[in-house]
Amino acid sequence: MNPTQIVEAVLFASEAPLKAEEIARADDALNEDLVEEAIQELNAVYSESERAFEIRELGEGYQLLTRADFAPYLERFDTIPRPSRLSGPALETVAIIAYRQPIGRIEMEYIRGVSSSAVIRTLQDRALIEIVARGEGLGRPLLYGTTQRFLEHFGFRSLDDLPRPEELPVILRERTPLEDLEGSKPVEPIESGEAATNEPEPDVDDVLAQEPETPPEEGEELAGWGEELVDAAAGQGDGNEELVDRTEDRTDQEEESAHG
């Protein structure tokens, strides 16, 4: 077997992205350089022959995926696994984290104008975000960032592939300095396995009460930038992520009342 065939077989059999060094373990004659050369050769063959799949670089690994333009045909089959969809509030929150990380809960809630505790837990359960540090402000709050799984889920190689911030103006809208709310700069990375979730964080209402600026009005729309993020991701990824109809989502008001 030549290296190209071995690399193709490994990627075909894998259900998750693999690093070049992991693929190279398939044969003693392989190394990272040979693996990357084989991937380039395979993609050239796929493109030239107009195949329905390609090898995509997702995060730090490679995965063999069907091309995004074939997604409408695959959606007709219930037997083909598809990733579960994110709700509107979850998309909004993960977009804020992606652009403002490391970021704490209070700052997220100040931007969104509603409670985000339940959404944060959902995103953590989905392994799309994680605790990365602690802030300098009151209570040294937990700060969140995106994960490798986030890149894989949305089809990005790195955070550099995110849509430009100017395309999502609500992310960068001017407010009272958010650093004053809870200290956006991390001071201590969270060690692996450290138990930090049991310590209480200051309530958003207590902090906002000290701010001279009026927080967002209830029900304020965020200009649909959550959808823009997913649309941009779908154009660069595997085309599997779908938007949830807003009428099917839990509203932010229900979320607040359930965890208020």
C-alpha positions as a Markdown table, in Angstrom:
| # | Residue | x | y | z |
|---|---|---|---|---|
| 1 | Met | 0.0 | 0.0 | 0.0 |
| 2 | Asn | 1.2 | 3.5 | -0.8 |
| 3 | Pro | 1.0 | 6.3 | 1.8 |
| 4 | Thr | -1.9 | 8.0 | 0.1 |
| 5 | Gln | -4.0 | 4.9 | 0.2 |
| 6 | Ile | -3.2 | 4.4 | 3.9 |
| 7 | Val | -4.1 | 8.0 | 4.8 |
| 8 | Glu | -7.3 | 7.7 | 2.9 |
| 9 | Ala | -8.3 | 4.5 | 4.6 |
| 10 | Val | -7.6 | 5.9 | 8.1 |
| 11 | Leu | -9.6 | 9.1 | 7.4 |
| 12 | Phe | -12.5 | 7.1 | 5.9 |
| 13 | Ala | -12.7 | 4.9 | 9.0 |
| 14 | Ser | -12.5 | 7.7 | 11.5 |
| 15 | Glu | -15.6 | 9.4 | 12.9 |
| 16 | Ala | -13.6 | 12.4 | 14.4 |
| 17 | Pro | -10.8 | 14.7 | 13.1 |
| 18 | Leu | -7.3 | 13.2 | 13.4 |
| 19 | Lys | -4.0 | 15.0 | 13.7 |
| 20 | Ala | -1.3 | 14.3 | 11.2 |
| 21 | Glu | 0.8 | 12.6 | 13.9 |
| 22 | Glu | -2.1 | 10.4 | 14.8 |
| 23 | Ile | -2.6 | 9.3 | 11.2 |
| 24 | Ala | 1.1 | 8.6 | 10.9 |
| 25 | Arg | 0.8 | 5.9 | 13.5 |
| 26 | Ala | -1.0 | 3.7 | 11.0 |
| 27 | Asp | 2.3 | 2.7 | 9.4 |
| 28 | Asp | 6.0 | 2.9 | 10.4 |
| 29 | Ala | 6.9 | 4.4 | 7.0 |
| 30 | Leu | 4.6 | 7.4 | 7.6 |
| 31 | Asn | 5.4 | 10.7 | 9.2 |
| 32 | Glu | 3.6 | 14.0 | 9.5 |
| 33 | Asp | 5.0 | 15.5 | 6.3 |
| 34 | Leu | 4.0 | 12.4 | 4.3 |
| 35 | Val | 0.6 | 12.5 | 5.7 |
| 36 | Glu | 0.1 | 16.2 | 4.8 |
| 37 | Glu | 1.4 | 15.5 | 1.3 |
| 38 | Ala | -1.0 | 12.6 | 0.9 |
| 39 | Ile | -3.9 | 14.8 | 2.0 |
| 40 | Gln | -3.1 | 17.4 | -0.5 |
| 41 | Glu | -2.8 | 14.8 | -3.2 |
| 42 | Leu | -6.1 | 13.2 | -2.2 |
| 43 | Asn | -8.0 | 16.6 | -2.2 |
| 44 | Ala | -6.5 | 17.3 | -5.7 |
| 45 | Val | -7.9 | 14.0 | -7.0 |
| 46 | Tyr | -11.3 | 14.6 | -5.3 |
| 47 | Ser | -11.6 | 18.0 | -6.8 |
| 48 | Glu | -10.4 | 17.0 | -10.3 |
| 49 | Ser | -12.8 | 14.1 | -10.4 |
| 50 | Glu | -15.7 | 16.2 | -8.8 |
| 51 | Arg | -16.1 | 13.8 | -6.0 |
| 52 | Ala | -18.8 | 14.4 | -3.3 |
| 53 | Phe | -16.3 | 14.5 | -0.4 |
| 54 | Glu | -13.1 | 16.2 | 0.6 |
| 55 | Ile | -10.6 | 16.3 | 3.5 |
| 56 | Arg | -11.2 | 19.3 | 5.7 |
| 57 | Glu | -8.8 | 20.7 | 8.3 |
| 58 | Leu | -10.9 | 21.2 | 11.5 |
| 59 | Gly | -9.2 | 22.6 | 14.5 |
| 60 | Glu | -5.9 | 20.7 | 14.8 |
| 61 | Gly | -7.0 | 17.6 | 12.8 |
| 62 | Tyr | -8.2 | 16.4 | 9.4 |
| 63 | Gln | -11.5 | 14.7 | 8.6 |
| 64 | Leu | -13.0 | 13.2 | 5.4 |
| 65 | Leu | -16.4 | 14.9 | 4.9 |
| 66 | Thr | -19.1 | 15.2 | 2.3 |
| 67 | Arg | -19.0 | 18.6 | 0.6 |
| 68 | Ala | -21.4 | 21.3 | 2.0 |
| 69 | Asp | -23.3 | 21.6 | -1.2 |
| 70 | Phe | -24.5 | 18.0 | -0.9 |
| 71 | Ala | -26.1 | 18.6 | 2.5 |
| 72 | Pro | -29.7 | 19.1 | 1.1 |
| 73 | Tyr | -29.6 | 15.6 | -0.4 |
| 74 | Leu | -28.4 | 14.0 | 2.8 |
| 75 | Glu | -31.0 | 15.7 | 4.9 |
| 76 | Arg | -33.7 | 13.5 | 3.3 |
| 77 | Phe | -32.3 | 10.4 | 5.0 |
| 78 | Asp | -33.1 | 9.8 | 8.7 |
| 79 | Thr | -30.4 | 7.0 | 8.8 |
| 80 | Ile | -27.6 | 9.5 | 8.3 |
| 81 | Pro | -26.5 | 10.9 | 11.6 |
| 82 | Arg | -26.6 | 14.7 | 12.0 |
| 83 | Pro | -25.3 | 16.8 | 14.8 |
| 84 | Ser | -28.0 | 18.2 | 17.2 |
| 85 | Arg | -28.9 | 21.8 | 16.6 |
| 86 | Leu | -28.2 | 24.7 | 18.8 |
| 87 | Ser | -31.0 | 27.0 | 20.0 |
| 88 | Gly | -31.0 | 30.7 | 19.2 |
| 89 | Pro | -29.9 | 31.7 | 22.7 |
| 90 | Ala | -27.1 | 29.2 | 22.6 |
| 91 | Leu | -25.9 | 30.5 | 19.2 |
| 92 | Glu | -26.0 | 34.1 | 20.5 |
| 93 | Thr | -24.0 | 33.1 | 23.6 |
| 94 | Val | -21.4 | 31.0 | 21.9 |
| 95 | Ala | -20.8 | 33.8 | 19.4 |
| 96 | Ile | -20.2 | 36.3 | 22.2 |
| 97 | Ile | -17.8 | 33.9 | 23.8 |
| 98 | Ala | -16.0 | 33.3 | 20.6 |
| 99 | Tyr | -15.3 | 37.0 | 19.9 |
| 100 | Arg | -14.8 | 38.2 | 23.5 |
| 101 | Gln | -13.0 | 35.3 | 25.2 |
| 102 | Pro | -12.0 | 35.1 | 27.9 |
| 103 | Ile | -15.3 | 36.4 | 29.1 |
| 104 | Gly | -17.4 | 36.0 | 32.3 |
| 105 | Arg | -21.1 | 35.4 | 32.8 |
| 106 | Ile | -21.9 | 38.9 | 34.0 |
| 107 | Glu | -20.4 | 40.4 | 30.8 |
| 108 | Met | -22.3 | 38.0 | 28.7 |
| 109 | Glu | -25.6 | 38.8 | 30.4 |
| 110 | Tyr | -24.9 | 42.5 | 30.1 |
| 111 | Ile | -24.4 | 42.2 | 26.4 |
| 112 | Arg | -27.5 | 39.9 | 25.9 |
| 113 | Gly | -29.7 | 41.7 | 28.4 |
| 114 | Val | -31.0 | 38.3 | 29.9 |
| 115 | Ser | -29.8 | 35.5 | 32.2 |
| 116 | Ser | -27.3 | 33.2 | 30.5 |
| 117 | Ser | -26.6 | 30.6 | 33.3 |
| 118 | Ala | -28.7 | 27.8 | 31.7 |
| 119 | Val | -27.2 | 28.5 | 28.2 |
| 120 | Ile | -23.7 | 28.4 | 29.6 |
| 121 | Arg | -24.3 | 25.0 | 31.2 |
| 122 | Thr | -25.7 | 23.7 | 27.9 |
| 123 | Leu | -22.7 | 24.9 | 26.0 |
| 124 | Gln | -20.4 | 23.3 | 28.6 |
| 125 | Asp | -22.3 | 20.0 | 28.4 |
| 126 | Arg | -21.9 | 20.1 | 24.6 |
| 127 | Ala | -18.1 | 20.7 | 25.1 |
| 128 | Leu | -18.3 | 23.9 | 23.0 |
| 129 | Ile | -17.0 | 26.1 | 25.8 |
| 130 | Glu | -14.9 | 25.7 | 28.9 |
| 131 | Ile | -13.6 | 27.6 | 31.9 |
| 132 | Val | -10.2 | 29.0 | 31.0 |
| 133 | Ala | -9.3 | 31.5 | 33.8 |
| 134 | Arg | -10.5 | 33.8 | 36.5 |
| 135 | Gly | -11.2 | 37.5 | 36.3 |
| 136 | Glu | -9.6 | 40.2 | 38.5 |
| 137 | Gly | -12.9 | 41.8 | 39.5 |
| 138 | Leu | -15.4 | 41.2 | 42.4 |
| 139 | Gly | -15.5 | 37.6 | 43.4 |
| 140 | Arg | -12.8 | 36.7 | 40.8 |
| 141 | Pro | -15.4 | 35.3 | 38.4 |
| 142 | Leu | -14.9 | 32.4 | 36.1 |
| 143 | Leu | -14.0 | 33.3 | 32.5 |
| 144 | Tyr | -15.1 | 31.2 | 29.5 |
| 145 | Gly | -13.5 | 30.4 | 26.2 |
| 146 | Thr | -14.3 | 28.2 | 23.2 |
| 147 | Thr | -12.9 | 24.6 | 22.8 |
| 148 | Gln | -11.4 | 22.4 | 20.1 |
| 149 | Arg | -14.9 | 20.9 | 19.7 |
| 150 | Phe | -16.3 | 24.4 | 18.9 |
| 151 | Leu | -13.9 | 24.6 | 15.9 |
| 152 | Glu | -14.9 | 21.1 | 14.7 |
| 153 | His | -18.6 | 21.8 | 15.2 |
| 154 | Phe | -18.6 | 24.9 | 13.1 |
| 155 | Gly | -16.0 | 23.8 | 10.6 |
| 156 | Phe | -13.2 | 26.2 | 11.5 |
| 157 | Arg | -9.5 | 25.4 | 11.4 |
| 158 | Ser | -8.8 | 28.1 | 14.0 |
| 159 | Leu | -10.4 | 31.2 | 15.6 |
| 160 | Asp | -8.8 | 33.2 | 12.8 |
| 161 | Asp | -11.4 | 31.8 | 10.4 |
| 162 | Leu | -14.3 | 33.4 | 12.3 |
| 163 | Pro | -16.1 | 36.1 | 10.3 |
| 164 | Arg | -14.6 | 39.6 | 10.8 |
| 165 | Pro | -15.9 | 41.4 | 13.9 |
| 166 | Glu | -17.1 | 44.3 | 11.7 |
| 167 | Glu | -19.6 | 41.9 | 10.1 |
| 168 | Leu | -21.1 | 41.3 | 13.6 |
| 169 | Pro | -21.3 | 44.9 | 15.0 |
| 170 | Val | -23.4 | 44.0 | 18.0 |
| 171 | Ile | -20.4 | 42.0 | 19.4 |
| 172 | Leu | -18.3 | 45.2 | 19.5 |
| 173 | Arg | -21.0 | 47.7 | 20.4 |
| 174 | Glu | -19.8 | 50.4 | 22.8 |
| 175 | Arg | -21.0 | 50.2 | 26.4 |
| 176 | Thr | -19.8 | 51.2 | 29.8 |
| 177 | Pro | -16.3 | 49.7 | 30.0 |
| 178 | Leu | -17.1 | 46.0 | 30.6 |
| 179 | Glu | -13.7 | 45.5 | 32.2 |
| 180 | Asp | -15.0 | 47.4 | 35.2 |
| 181 | Leu | -17.8 | 44.9 | 35.6 |
| 182 | Glu | -15.7 | 41.9 | 36.4 |
| 183 | Gly | -12.2 | 42.2 | 35.0 |
| 184 | Ser | -11.9 | 40.7 | 31.5 |
| 185 | Lys | -8.2 | 40.0 | 31.8 |
| 186 | Pro | -7.4 | 36.5 | 33.2 |
| 187 | Val | -5.1 | 36.4 | 36.2 |
| 188 | Glu | -5.0 | 32.6 | 36.9 |
| 189 | Pro | -5.6 | 29.9 | 34.4 |
| 190 | Ile | -7.8 | 27.1 | 35.7 |
| 191 | Glu | -5.8 | 24.0 | 36.2 |
| 192 | Ser | -7.1 | 20.8 | 34.8 |
| 193 | Gly | -9.5 | 19.1 | 37.2 |
| 194 | Glu | -9.7 | 22.1 | 39.5 |
| 195 | Ala | -13.1 | 22.4 | 41.2 |
| 196 | Ala | -14.1 | 26.0 | 40.8 |
| 197 | Thr | -17.8 | 25.9 | 39.9 |
| 198 | Asn | -19.1 | 25.8 | 43.5 |
| 199 | Glu | -17.9 | 29.3 | 44.4 |
| 200 | Pro | -20.7 | 31.9 | 44.0 |
| 201 | Glu | -20.3 | 34.7 | 41.5 |
| 202 | Pro | -21.7 | 38.2 | 42.0 |
| 203 | Asp | -25.2 | 38.6 | 40.8 |
| 204 | Val | -25.6 | 40.6 | 37.5 |
| 205 | Asp | -28.3 | 42.8 | 39.0 |
| 206 | Asp | -26.0 | 43.9 | 41.9 |
| 207 | Val | -23.3 | 44.9 | 39.5 |
| 208 | Leu | -25.5 | 46.6 | 37.0 |
| 209 | Ala | -27.1 | 48.6 | 39.7 |
| 210 | Gln | -23.7 | 50.3 | 40.3 |
| 211 | Glu | -23.3 | 51.2 | 36.6 |
| 212 | Pro | -24.4 | 54.7 | 35.3 |
| 213 | Glu | -25.5 | 53.3 | 32.0 |
| 214 | Thr | -29.0 | 51.7 | 31.6 |
| 215 | Pro | -28.8 | 48.0 | 30.6 |
| 216 | Pro | -30.5 | 46.8 | 27.4 |
| 217 | Glu | -34.2 | 47.0 | 27.3 |
| 218 | Glu | -36.1 | 43.7 | 27.9 |
| 219 | Gly | -36.6 | 41.8 | 24.7 |
| 220 | Glu | -34.0 | 43.8 | 22.8 |
| 221 | Glu | -33.1 | 42.1 | 19.5 |
| 222 | Leu | -29.5 | 41.3 | 18.8 |
| 223 | Ala | -29.7 | 41.9 | 15.0 |
| 224 | Gly | -29.5 | 38.2 | 14.2 |
| 225 | Trp | -25.8 | 37.9 | 14.5 |
| 226 | Gly | -26.1 | 34.4 | 15.9 |
| 227 | Glu | -27.5 | 33.3 | 12.5 |
| 228 | Glu | -24.7 | 35.2 | 10.7 |
| 229 | Leu | -22.1 | 33.3 | 12.6 |
| 230 | Val | -23.6 | 29.9 | 11.7 |
| 231 | Asp | -24.1 | 31.0 | 8.0 |
| 232 | Ala | -20.5 | 32.0 | 7.8 |
| 233 | Ala | -19.4 | 28.7 | 9.5 |
| 234 | Ala | -21.6 | 26.7 | 7.1 |
| 235 | Gly | -19.8 | 28.3 | 4.2 |
| 236 | Gln | -16.5 | 27.0 | 5.4 |
| 237 | Gly | -17.4 | 23.8 | 7.2 |
| 238 | Asp | -19.2 | 20.6 | 6.4 |
| 239 | Gly | -22.6 | 22.1 | 6.1 |
| 240 | Asn | -24.2 | 20.0 | 8.8 |
| 241 | Glu | -25.0 | 22.7 | 11.3 |
| 242 | Glu | -28.7 | 23.9 | 11.0 |
| 243 | Leu | -30.5 | 26.8 | 12.5 |
| 244 | Val | -33.4 | 26.1 | 14.9 |
| 245 | Asp | -36.6 | 27.9 | 14.0 |
| 246 | Arg | -37.0 | 30.7 | 16.6 |
| 247 | Thr | -40.6 | 29.5 | 17.2 |
| 248 | Glu | -39.2 | 26.1 | 18.4 |
| 249 | Asp | -36.7 | 27.5 | 20.8 |
| 250 | Arg | -37.2 | 28.3 | 24.4 |
| 251 | Thr | -37.4 | 32.0 | 24.8 |
| 252 | Asp | -34.9 | 33.9 | 26.9 |
| 253 | Gln | -37.8 | 34.9 | 29.2 |
| 254 | Glu | -38.6 | 31.3 | 29.9 |
| 255 | Glu | -35.0 | 30.7 | 30.6 |
| 256 | Glu | -34.9 | 33.5 | 33.1 |
| 257 | Ser | -38.0 | 32.3 | 35.0 |
| 258 | Ala | -36.7 | 28.8 | 35.2 |
| 259 | His | -33.5 | 29.8 | 36.7 |
| 260 | Gly | -34.4 | 33.2 | 38.3 |
